[in-house]
Amino acid sequence: MRNTQTKKRKNGWFIGFWILVLLIMLGLGVGITLANTPAINSADTGKTIRSDDSSFNIVLNKNQINKLATHYLTNKQVGQGQKIAFVINDYVNIYGKVNVLGQSLDAGIAMVPQVTNDGNIILKAHAINVGQLQLPTRLVLGIFARTYNVPDWVAIKPNKNEIVLQLNQLKTANGFKFKAQAIDIPNNKFVFEGQVK
């Protein structure tokens, strides 16, 4: 009788051992299968991404625009003698120093932004201050154009009393393109469309 009990015990351990081995092998088989299965469906790899699928909207406020402008200008004006500042409050304001008749004077231009159909921004001169002088807008913009080294995507047009931010010509290191969709200063909302190229 003792032999039967020993056989039953051995049979229980024996069966348990083989069930454990079977579960381990089944787990390894599932793991190997999952590891060899591609993460991307091979049917999807041949599809092309449309250019409109890679666009996104960016909504900013005045504070965010001012911080971006300060960061950009700080990096771009390193080593330049003349520096400008860009601040948005009730208007788009550009501040700097200009040389008039050998004198370095503080200058400020208050501008009204307009978004063009192609997503660029035209800044129309609204008011100009050069120290206490009353100078024509055309003259001050001409001085700004000669004094400051602006990027290629910024066009100062003294004859039209405007500065054009040609966002469609802005080159970024990572291939992004941007265009303005809406600029609403009173409601503190600036909407841009970004696109990955």
PDB file of C-alpha atoms in Angstrom:
ATOM      1  CA  MET A   1       0.000   0.000   0.000  1.00  0.00           C
ATOM      2  CA  ARG A   2       2.880   2.257   0.668  1.00  0.00           C
ATOM      3  CA  ASN A   3       4.094   1.861  -2.912  1.00  0.00           C
ATOM      4  CA  THR A   4       0.761   3.108  -4.258  1.00  0.00           C
ATOM      5  CA  GLN A   5       0.894   6.268  -2.127  1.00  0.00           C
ATOM      6  CA  THR A   6       4.470   6.922  -3.185  1.00  0.00           C
ATOM      7  CA  LYS A   7       3.534   6.463  -6.830  1.00  0.00           C
ATOM      8  CA  LYS A   8       0.591   8.838  -6.445  1.00  0.00           C
ATOM      9  CA  ARG A   9       2.829  11.457  -4.843  1.00  0.00           C
ATOM     10  CA  LYS A  10       5.426  11.008  -7.549  1.00  0.00           C
ATOM     11  CA  ASN A  11       2.747  11.195 -10.195  1.00  0.00           C
ATOM     12  CA  GLY A  12       1.418  14.502  -8.745  1.00  0.00           C
ATOM     13  CA  TRP A  13       4.881  16.074  -8.722  1.00  0.00           C
ATOM     14  CA  PHE A  14       5.664  14.548 -12.073  1.00  0.00           C
ATOM     15  CA  ILE A  15       2.519  15.985 -13.686  1.00  0.00           C
ATOM     16  CA  GLY A  16       3.050  19.385 -11.986  1.00  0.00           C
ATOM     17  CA  PHE A  17       6.634  19.517 -13.276  1.00  0.00           C
ATOM     18  CA  TRP A  18       5.580  18.860 -16.874  1.00  0.00           C
ATOM     19  CA  ILE A  19       2.746  21.404 -16.669  1.00  0.00           C
ATOM     20  CA  LEU A  20       5.266  24.003 -15.447  1.00  0.00           C
ATOM     21  CA  VAL A  21       7.692  23.113 -18.276  1.00  0.00           C
ATOM     22  CA  LEU A  22       4.824  23.309 -20.792  1.00  0.00           C
ATOM     23  CA  LEU A  23       3.758  26.770 -19.492  1.00  0.00           C
ATOM     24  CA  ILE A  24       7.350  28.056 -19.665  1.00  0.00           C
ATOM     25  CA  MET A  25       7.740  26.793 -23.232  1.00  0.00           C
ATOM     26  CA  LEU A  26       4.377  28.255 -24.225  1.00  0.00           C
ATOM     27  CA  GLY A  27       5.398  31.611 -22.696  1.00  0.00           C
ATOM     28  CA  LEU A  28       8.712  31.535 -24.567  1.00  0.00           C
ATOM     29  CA  GLY A  29       6.916  30.707 -27.813  1.00  0.00           C
ATOM     30  CA  VAL A  30       4.477  33.607 -27.411  1.00  0.00           C
ATOM     31  CA  GLY A  31       7.343  35.946 -26.438  1.00  0.00           C
ATOM     32  CA  ILE A  32       9.438  34.971 -29.472  1.00  0.00           C
ATOM     33  CA  THR A  33       6.427  35.352 -31.771  1.00  0.00           C
ATOM     34  CA  LEU A  34       5.642  38.825 -30.399  1.00  0.00           C
ATOM     35  CA  ALA A  35       9.295  39.856 -30.611  1.00  0.00           C
ATOM     36  CA  ASN A  36       9.455  38.861 -34.285  1.00  0.00           C
ATOM     37  CA  THR A  37       6.184  40.565 -35.228  1.00  0.00           C
ATOM     38  CA  PRO A  38       6.753  44.043 -36.741  1.00  0.00           C
ATOM     39  CA  ALA A  39       5.459  46.949 -34.659  1.00  0.00           C
ATOM     40  CA  ILE A  40       4.067  48.687 -37.743  1.00  0.00           C
ATOM     41  CA  ASN A  41       1.566  46.967 -39.945  1.00  0.00           C
ATOM     42  CA  SER A  42       3.458  46.237 -43.176  1.00  0.00           C
ATOM     43  CA  ALA A  43       0.379  47.272 -45.164  1.00  0.00           C
ATOM     44  CA  ASP A  44       0.694  50.798 -43.685  1.00  0.00           C
ATOM     45  CA  THR A  45       4.363  51.279 -44.599  1.00  0.00           C
ATOM     46  CA  GLY A  46       3.604  51.876 -48.278  1.00  0.00           C
ATOM     47  CA  LYS A  47       1.190  54.726 -47.579  1.00  0.00           C
ATOM     48  CA  THR A  48       2.377  58.276 -48.125  1.00  0.00           C
ATOM     49  CA  ILE A  49       1.607  61.052 -45.685  1.00  0.00           C
ATOM     50  CA  ARG A  50      -0.223  63.995 -47.204  1.00  0.00           C
ATOM     51  CA  SER A  51       1.280  67.407 -46.514  1.00  0.00           C
ATOM     52  CA  ASP A  52      -1.894  68.555 -44.762  1.00  0.00           C
ATOM     53  CA  ASP A  53      -1.548  65.639 -42.333  1.00  0.00           C
ATOM     54  CA  SER A  54       1.660  67.136 -40.965  1.00  0.00           C
ATOM     55  CA  SER A  55       0.299  70.533 -39.935  1.00  0.00           C
ATOM     56  CA  PHE A  56      -0.592  71.761 -36.472  1.00  0.00           C
ATOM     57  CA  ASN A  57      -1.883  74.970 -34.885  1.00  0.00           C
ATOM     58  CA  ILE A  58      -0.050  77.023 -32.294  1.00  0.00           C
ATOM     59  CA  VAL A  59      -2.068  79.464 -30.172  1.00  0.00           C
ATOM     60  CA  LEU A  60      -0.036  81.980 -28.167  1.00  0.00           C
ATOM     61  CA  ASN A  61      -0.700  85.045 -26.022  1.00  0.00           C
ATOM     62  CA  LYS A  62       1.196  88.374 -25.792  1.00  0.00           C
ATOM     63  CA  ASN A  63       3.410  87.196 -22.950  1.00  0.00           C
ATOM     64  CA  GLN A  64       4.462  84.077 -24.847  1.00  0.00           C
ATOM     65  CA  ILE A  65       5.147  86.045 -28.047  1.00  0.00           C
ATOM     66  CA  ASN A  66       7.211  88.588 -26.093  1.00  0.00           C
ATOM     67  CA  LYS A  67       9.281  85.818 -24.477  1.00  0.00           C
ATOM     68  CA  LEU A  68       9.852  84.108 -27.839  1.00  0.00           C
ATOM     69  CA  ALA A  69      10.885  87.410 -29.438  1.00  0.00           C
ATOM     70  CA  THR A  70      13.264  88.228 -26.579  1.00  0.00           C
ATOM     71  CA  HIS A  71      14.836  84.769 -26.770  1.00  0.00           C
ATOM     72  CA  TYR A  72      15.206  84.950 -30.565  1.00  0.00           C
ATOM     73  CA  LEU A  73      16.612  88.493 -30.567  1.00  0.00           C
ATOM     74  CA  THR A  74      19.002  87.763 -27.682  1.00  0.00           C
ATOM     75  CA  ASN A  75      20.496  84.845 -29.618  1.00  0.00           C
ATOM     76  CA  LYS A  76      20.583  86.653 -32.985  1.00  0.00           C
ATOM     77  CA  GLN A  77      22.070  89.919 -31.728  1.00  0.00           C
ATOM     78  CA  VAL A  78      25.108  88.461 -29.963  1.00  0.00           C
ATOM     79  CA  GLY A  79      28.141  90.520 -30.943  1.00  0.00           C
ATOM     80  CA  GLN A  80      26.144  93.243 -32.697  1.00  0.00           C
ATOM     81  CA  GLY A  81      26.597  96.820 -31.549  1.00  0.00           C
ATOM     82  CA  GLN A  82      23.020  97.935 -32.156  1.00  0.00           C
ATOM     83  CA  LYS A  83      20.283  95.915 -30.502  1.00  0.00           C
ATOM     84  CA  ILE A  84      16.519  96.081 -30.887  1.00  0.00           C
ATOM     85  CA  ALA A  85      13.677  94.979 -28.644  1.00  0.00           C
ATOM     86  CA  PHE A  86      10.267  93.680 -29.699  1.00  0.00           C
ATOM     87  CA  VAL A  87       7.289  94.021 -27.340  1.00  0.00           C
ATOM     88  CA  ILE A  88       3.569  93.568 -27.892  1.00  0.00           C
ATOM     89  CA  ASN A  89       1.138  95.513 -25.723  1.00  0.00           C
ATOM     90  CA  ASP A  90      -1.645  97.512 -27.430  1.00  0.00           C
ATOM     91  CA  TYR A  91       0.546  97.592 -30.558  1.00  0.00           C
ATOM     92  CA  VAL A  92       3.549  95.738 -31.879  1.00  0.00           C
ATOM     93  CA  ASN A  93       6.467  97.862 -30.655  1.00  0.00           C
ATOM     94  CA  ILE A  94      10.035  97.874 -31.864  1.00  0.00           C
ATOM     95  CA  TYR A  95      12.605  99.757 -29.795  1.00  0.00           C
ATOM     96  CA  GLY A  96      16.221 100.539 -30.495  1.00  0.00           C
ATOM     97  CA  LYS A  97      18.766 103.289 -30.967  1.00  0.00           C
ATOM     98  CA  VAL A  98      19.280 105.194 -34.207  1.00  0.00           C
ATOM     99  CA  ASN A  99      22.006 107.591 -35.242  1.00  0.00           C
ATOM    100  CA  VAL A 100      20.660 110.940 -36.408  1.00  0.00           C
ATOM    101  CA  LEU A 101      23.162 113.670 -37.272  1.00  0.00           C
ATOM    102  CA  GLY A 102      25.859 111.877 -35.285  1.00  0.00           C
ATOM    103  CA  GLN A 103      23.670 111.510 -32.206  1.00  0.00           C
ATOM    104  CA  SER A 104      22.515 108.133 -30.861  1.00  0.00           C
ATOM    105  CA  LEU A 105      18.834 108.525 -30.026  1.00  0.00           C
ATOM    106  CA  ASP A 106      16.270 106.169 -28.525  1.00  0.00           C
ATOM    107  CA  ALA A 107      13.671 105.233 -31.110  1.00  0.00           C
ATOM    108  CA  GLY A 108      10.398 103.384 -30.931  1.00  0.00           C
ATOM    109  CA  ILE A 109       7.890 102.358 -33.569  1.00  0.00           C
ATOM    110  CA  ALA A 110       4.340 101.315 -32.699  1.00  0.00           C
ATOM    111  CA  MET A 111       2.902  99.133 -35.442  1.00  0.00           C
ATOM    112  CA  VAL A 112      -0.412  97.527 -36.323  1.00  0.00           C
ATOM    113  CA  PRO A 113      -0.151  93.914 -37.557  1.00  0.00           C
ATOM    114  CA  GLN A 114      -2.052  92.516 -40.533  1.00  0.00           C
ATOM    115  CA  VAL A 115      -2.022  88.878 -41.651  1.00  0.00           C
ATOM    116  CA  THR A 116      -1.674  88.354 -45.409  1.00  0.00           C
ATOM    117  CA  ASN A 117      -3.388  85.595 -47.400  1.00  0.00           C
ATOM    118  CA  ASP A 118      -0.127  83.648 -47.627  1.00  0.00           C
ATOM    119  CA  GLY A 119       0.436  83.719 -43.852  1.00  0.00           C
ATOM    120  CA  ASN A 120       2.976  86.536 -43.671  1.00  0.00           C
ATOM    121  CA  ILE A 121       2.624  89.517 -41.321  1.00  0.00           C
ATOM    122  CA  ILE A 122       2.677  93.166 -42.362  1.00  0.00           C
ATOM    123  CA  LEU A 123       3.481  95.615 -39.565  1.00  0.00           C
ATOM    124  CA  LYS A 124       2.101  99.050 -40.542  1.00  0.00           C
ATOM    125  CA  ALA A 125       3.674 102.015 -38.734  1.00  0.00           C
ATOM    126  CA  HIS A 126       1.185 103.718 -36.407  1.00  0.00           C
ATOM    127  CA  ALA A 127       3.427 106.037 -34.386  1.00  0.00           C
ATOM    128  CA  ILE A 128       7.140 106.794 -34.248  1.00  0.00           C
ATOM    129  CA  ASN A 129       9.222 108.348 -31.478  1.00  0.00           C
ATOM    130  CA  VAL A 130      12.855 109.361 -31.935  1.00  0.00           C
ATOM    131  CA  GLY A 131      13.902 111.153 -28.794  1.00  0.00           C
ATOM    132  CA  GLN A 132      11.930 114.422 -28.951  1.00  0.00           C
ATOM    133  CA  LEU A 133      12.275 114.735 -32.730  1.00  0.00           C
ATOM    134  CA  GLN A 134       9.330 114.642 -35.077  1.00  0.00           C
ATOM    135  CA  LEU A 135      10.728 112.682 -38.008  1.00  0.00           C
ATOM    136  CA  PRO A 136       8.825 111.167 -40.929  1.00  0.00           C
ATOM    137  CA  THR A 137       8.059 107.454 -40.681  1.00  0.00           C
ATOM    138  CA  ARG A 138       9.792 106.796 -43.992  1.00  0.00           C
ATOM    139  CA  LEU A 139      13.020 108.349 -42.691  1.00  0.00           C
ATOM    140  CA  VAL A 140      13.029 106.407 -39.407  1.00  0.00           C
ATOM    141  CA  LEU A 141      12.284 103.082 -41.121  1.00  0.00           C
ATOM    142  CA  GLY A 142      15.086 103.841 -43.588  1.00  0.00           C
ATOM    143  CA  ILE A 143      17.467 104.449 -40.679  1.00  0.00           C
ATOM    144  CA  PHE A 144      16.340 101.173 -39.052  1.00  0.00           C
ATOM    145  CA  ALA A 145      16.949  99.345 -42.360  1.00  0.00           C
ATOM    146  CA  ARG A 146      20.506 100.721 -42.601  1.00  0.00           C
ATOM    147  CA  THR A 147      21.350 100.405 -38.895  1.00  0.00           C
ATOM    148  CA  TYR A 148      20.130  96.927 -38.027  1.00  0.00           C
ATOM    149  CA  ASN A 149      21.165  93.631 -39.529  1.00  0.00           C
ATOM    150  CA  VAL A 150      17.779  91.923 -39.935  1.00  0.00           C
ATOM    151  CA  PRO A 151      17.263  88.327 -41.109  1.00  0.00           C
ATOM    152  CA  ASP A 152      16.460  87.656 -44.780  1.00  0.00           C
ATOM    153  CA  TRP A 153      12.835  86.888 -43.934  1.00  0.00           C
ATOM    154  CA  VAL A 154      12.292  90.424 -42.518  1.00  0.00           C
ATOM    155  CA  ALA A 155      11.759  93.159 -45.120  1.00  0.00           C
ATOM    156  CA  ILE A 156      11.811  96.802 -44.014  1.00  0.00           C
ATOM    157  CA  LYS A 157       9.926  98.884 -46.583  1.00  0.00           C
ATOM    158  CA  PRO A 158      10.320 102.597 -45.753  1.00  0.00           C
ATOM    159  CA  ASN A 159       8.355 103.730 -48.838  1.00  0.00           C
ATOM    160  CA  LYS A 160       5.286 101.802 -47.650  1.00  0.00           C
ATOM    161  CA  ASN A 161       5.761 102.614 -43.935  1.00  0.00           C
ATOM    162  CA  GLU A 162       5.851  98.921 -43.103  1.00  0.00           C
ATOM    163  CA  ILE A 163       7.910  95.971 -42.011  1.00  0.00           C
ATOM    164  CA  VAL A 164       6.996  92.600 -43.508  1.00  0.00           C
ATOM    165  CA  LEU A 165       7.665  89.381 -41.603  1.00  0.00           C
ATOM    166  CA  GLN A 166       7.905  86.906 -44.479  1.00  0.00           C
ATOM    167  CA  LEU A 167       7.231  83.751 -42.476  1.00  0.00           C
ATOM    168  CA  ASN A 168       7.105  81.707 -45.692  1.00  0.00           C
ATOM    169  CA  GLN A 169      10.861  82.427 -46.057  1.00  0.00           C
ATOM    170  CA  LEU A 170      11.772  81.652 -42.438  1.00  0.00           C
ATOM    171  CA  LYS A 171      14.231  78.754 -42.329  1.00  0.00           C
ATOM    172  CA  THR A 172      14.348  76.575 -39.237  1.00  0.00           C
ATOM    173  CA  ALA A 173      17.049  74.027 -38.459  1.00  0.00           C
ATOM    174  CA  ASN A 174      14.514  71.223 -38.019  1.00  0.00           C
ATOM    175  CA  GLY A 175      12.542  71.832 -41.239  1.00  0.00           C
ATOM    176  CA  PHE A 176       9.428  73.425 -39.741  1.00  0.00           C
ATOM    177  CA  LYS A 177       7.508  76.051 -41.703  1.00  0.00           C
ATOM    178  CA  PHE A 178       5.151  78.570 -40.137  1.00  0.00           C
ATOM    179  CA  LYS A 179       2.445  80.947 -41.249  1.00  0.00           C
ATOM    180  CA  ALA A 180       0.206  83.310 -39.367  1.00  0.00           C
ATOM    181  CA  GLN A 181      -3.512  82.596 -39.317  1.00  0.00           C
ATOM    182  CA  ALA A 182      -4.814  85.274 -36.943  1.00  0.00           C
ATOM    183  CA  ILE A 183      -3.432  88.096 -34.834  1.00  0.00           C
ATOM    184  CA  ASP A 184      -5.933  89.522 -32.365  1.00  0.00           C
ATOM    185  CA  ILE A 185      -4.125  91.899 -29.997  1.00  0.00           C
ATOM    186  CA  PRO A 186      -7.249  93.115 -28.097  1.00  0.00           C
ATOM    187  CA  ASN A 187      -8.244  89.509 -27.298  1.00  0.00           C
ATOM    188  CA  ASN A 188      -4.633  88.416 -26.652  1.00  0.00           C
ATOM    189  CA  LYS A 189      -4.731  85.616 -29.230  1.00  0.00           C
ATOM    190  CA  PHE A 190      -2.104  84.804 -31.850  1.00  0.00           C
ATOM    191  CA  VAL A 191      -2.701  81.747 -34.039  1.00  0.00           C
ATOM    192  CA  PHE A 192      -0.015  80.234 -36.248  1.00  0.00           C
ATOM    193  CA  GLU A 193       0.029  77.121 -38.378  1.00  0.00           C
ATOM    194  CA  GLY A 194       3.129  74.970 -38.271  1.00  0.00           C
ATOM    195  CA  GLN A 195       4.018  72.345 -40.809  1.00  0.00           C
ATOM    196  CA  VAL A 196       6.663  69.658 -40.876  1.00  0.00           C
ATOM    197  CA  LYS A 197       8.436  69.493 -44.216  1.00  0.00           C
TER     198      LYS A 197
END
